[in-house]
mmCIF file of C-alpha atoms in Angstrom:
data_model
loop_
_atom_site.group_PDB
_atom_site.id
_atom_site.type_symbol
_atom_site.label_atom_id
_atom_site.label_comp_id
_atom_site.label_asym_id
_atom_site.label_seq_id
_atom_site.Cartn_x
_atom_site.Cartn_y
_atom_site.Cartn_z
ATOM 1 C CA MET A 55 6.775 -17.659 -20.502
ATOM 2 C CA PRO A 56 10.542 -17.575 -21.121
ATOM 3 C CA ARG A 57 12.715 -19.216 -18.515
ATOM 4 C CA LEU A 58 14.903 -16.847 -16.517
ATOM 5 C CA VAL A 59 18.496 -17.880 -16.264
ATOM 6 C CA PRO A 60 20.403 -17.075 -13.047
ATOM 7 C CA VAL A 61 22.426 -14.290 -14.673
ATOM 8 C CA THR A 62 19.312 -12.551 -15.991
ATOM 9 C CA THR A 63 17.591 -12.933 -12.642
ATOM 10 C CA GLY A 64 20.606 -11.441 -10.880
ATOM 11 C CA LEU A 65 20.735 -8.494 -13.271
ATOM 12 C CA LEU A 66 17.018 -7.798 -12.867
ATOM 13 C CA TRP A 67 17.343 -8.023 -9.095
ATOM 14 C CA GLN A 68 20.274 -5.583 -9.068
ATOM 15 C CA ARG A 69 18.363 -3.141 -11.274
ATOM 16 C CA LEU A 70 15.259 -3.261 -9.074
ATOM 17 C CA THR A 71 17.137 -2.854 -5.789
ATOM 18 C CA GLY A 72 19.277 -0.129 -7.363
ATOM 19 C CA LEU A 73 16.134 1.707 -8.411
ATOM 20 C CA VAL A 74 14.655 1.526 -4.921
ATOM 21 C CA ASP A 75 18.012 2.597 -3.407
ATOM 22 C CA GLU A 76 17.931 5.683 -5.652
ATOM 23 C CA VAL A 77 14.416 6.507 -4.423
ATOM 24 C CA ALA A 78 15.565 6.140 -0.805
ATOM 25 C CA GLY A 79 18.590 8.361 -1.482
ATOM 26 C CA ALA A 80 16.399 11.075 -2.996
ATOM 27 C CA PHE A 81 14.022 10.769 -0.047
ATOM 28 C CA VAL A 82 16.874 11.252 2.442
ATOM 29 C CA ARG A 83 18.358 14.195 0.511
ATOM 30 C CA THR A 84 15.042 16.043 0.282
ATOM 31 C CA SER A 85 13.692 15.215 3.733
ATOM 32 C CA PHE A 86 12.945 17.936 6.255
ATOM 33 C CA SER A 87 13.081 15.396 9.074
ATOM 34 C CA ALA A 88 16.330 14.970 10.997
ATOM 35 C CA VAL A 89 15.157 11.476 11.955
ATOM 36 C CA VAL A 90 15.113 10.487 8.290
ATOM 37 C CA ARG A 91 18.315 12.316 7.332
ATOM 38 C CA GLU A 92 20.459 11.216 10.262
ATOM 39 C CA ASN A 93 18.963 7.893 11.379
ATOM 40 C CA ARG A 94 17.676 6.614 8.030
ATOM 41 C CA ASP A 95 14.317 5.797 9.643
ATOM 42 C CA LEU A 96 12.535 5.062 6.374
ATOM 43 C CA ALA A 97 11.484 2.336 4.000
ATOM 44 C CA CYS A 98 11.215 2.361 0.219
ATOM 45 C CA SER A 99 10.002 -0.690 -1.642
ATOM 46 C CA LEU A 100 8.288 -2.003 -4.729
ATOM 47 C CA MET A 101 5.114 -4.000 -4.147
ATOM 48 C CA ASP A 102 2.430 -5.465 -6.343
ATOM 49 C CA ALA A 103 -1.262 -4.579 -6.005
ATOM 50 C CA GLU A 104 -1.767 -7.330 -3.398
ATOM 51 C CA GLY A 105 0.959 -5.875 -1.183
ATOM 52 C CA GLN A 106 3.601 -8.511 -1.868
ATOM 53 C CA LEU A 107 7.018 -6.968 -1.508
ATOM 54 C CA PHE A 108 9.516 -7.850 -4.215
ATOM 55 C CA ALA A 109 12.242 -5.196 -3.810
ATOM 56 C CA GLN A 110 13.228 -3.093 -0.815
ATOM 57 C CA SER A 111 15.937 -0.491 -0.453
ATOM 58 C CA SER A 112 19.099 -1.605 1.295
ATOM 59 C CA ARG A 113 18.802 1.634 3.286
ATOM 60 C CA SER A 114 15.373 0.682 4.639
ATOM 61 C CA ILE A 115 14.810 -0.521 8.173
ATOM 62 C CA PRO A 116 14.140 -4.306 8.051
ATOM 63 C CA SER A 117 11.207 -4.130 10.471
ATOM 64 C CA PHE A 118 9.158 -2.368 7.802
ATOM 65 C CA ILE A 119 9.031 -5.587 5.768
ATOM 66 C CA GLY A 120 6.190 -6.770 8.000
ATOM 67 C CA THR A 121 4.337 -3.465 8.261
ATOM 68 C CA MET A 122 4.444 -2.236 4.665
ATOM 69 C CA PRO A 123 1.920 -4.761 3.255
ATOM 70 C CA ARG A 124 -0.543 -3.810 6.008
ATOM 71 C CA THR A 125 0.050 -0.128 5.317
ATOM 72 C CA LEU A 126 -0.599 -0.667 1.612
ATOM 73 C CA ALA A 127 -3.800 -2.570 2.400
ATOM 74 C CA LYS A 128 -5.072 0.396 4.431
ATOM 75 C CA MET A 129 -4.065 2.814 1.665
ATOM 76 C CA LEU A 130 -5.917 0.725 -0.908
ATOM 77 C CA LYS A 131 -9.079 0.992 1.191
ATOM 78 C CA ARG A 132 -8.919 4.774 0.723
ATOM 79 C CA ILE A 133 -7.630 4.721 -2.867
ATOM 80 C CA PRO A 134 -8.868 1.652 -4.769
ATOM 81 C CA ALA A 135 -6.298 -0.164 -6.906
ATOM 82 C CA GLN A 136 -8.460 0.445 -10.003
ATOM 83 C CA ARG A 137 -7.772 4.192 -9.710
ATOM 84 C CA LEU A 138 -3.983 3.754 -9.659
ATOM 85 C CA GLN A 139 -1.936 4.257 -12.802
ATOM 86 C CA PRO A 140 1.379 2.545 -13.638
ATOM 87 C CA ALA A 141 4.291 3.963 -11.602
ATOM 88 C CA THR A 142 1.997 5.449 -8.949
ATOM 89 C CA CYS A 143 3.764 6.372 -5.725
ATOM 90 C CA LEU A 144 1.857 6.070 -2.442
ATOM 91 C CA PRO A 145 3.773 7.862 0.310
ATOM 92 C CA GLY A 146 2.840 6.766 3.818
ATOM 93 C CA GLY A 147 3.701 7.575 7.400
ATOM 94 C CA GLN A 148 2.255 11.018 7.939
ATOM 95 C CA ALA A 149 3.733 11.458 11.381
ATOM 96 C CA ARG A 150 3.051 15.169 11.438
ATOM 97 C CA GLN A 151 -0.693 14.634 11.031
ATOM 98 C CA ARG A 152 -0.762 11.948 13.724
ATOM 99 C CA HIS A 153 1.269 14.139 16.070
ATOM 100 C CA GLN A 154 -0.943 17.177 15.502
ATOM 101 C CA SER A 155 -4.163 15.280 16.122
ATOM 102 C CA ARG A 156 -2.689 13.737 19.295
ATOM 103 C CA PHE A 157 -1.579 17.207 20.407
ATOM 104 C CA ARG A 158 -5.044 18.649 19.792
ATOM 105 C CA ARG A 159 -6.698 15.853 21.801
ATOM 106 C CA HIS A 160 -4.240 16.410 24.643
ATOM 107 C CA ARG A 161 -4.807 20.159 24.591
ATOM 108 C CA ALA A 162 -8.582 19.738 24.521
ATOM 109 C CA THR A 163 -8.662 17.361 27.501
ATOM 110 C CA ASN A 164 -6.130 19.239 29.626
ATOM 111 C CA ARG A 165 -7.471 22.715 29.076
ATOM 112 C CA PRO A 166 -8.215 24.576 32.325
ATOM 113 C CA SER A 167 -11.862 25.352 32.814
ATOM 114 C CA ARG A 168 -12.866 28.936 32.225
ATOM 115 C CA LYS A 169 -15.126 29.841 35.096
ATOM 116 C CA ARG A 170 -16.154 33.428 35.361
ATOM 117 C CA ALA A 171 -15.504 35.248 38.564
ATOM 118 C CA VAL A 172 -18.703 36.645 40.015
#
């Protein structure tokens, strides 16, 4: 394996982080969520199949560094790594689905009883 010199390593690092920054920028521009657009509550990163993070967007929230590998592990339980192709994107954080299911549970448990008047 060829030895990486510091300049080459720096250039590769800048290219990778620049790529992920572009993804984050596109995500913000196309987002329907005001939380994403205005607060930048998002994370974009490059990870290997084991969930090791090697590039994260400078626009990402730092706390996601710890949660993204766990999220990827759960995603890979549903979609095995053998089924993924190069450059596959796995979007996560389906807040709308979580919110809707929570809303349905709340509605179902707090529904007034329908007793018929005799």
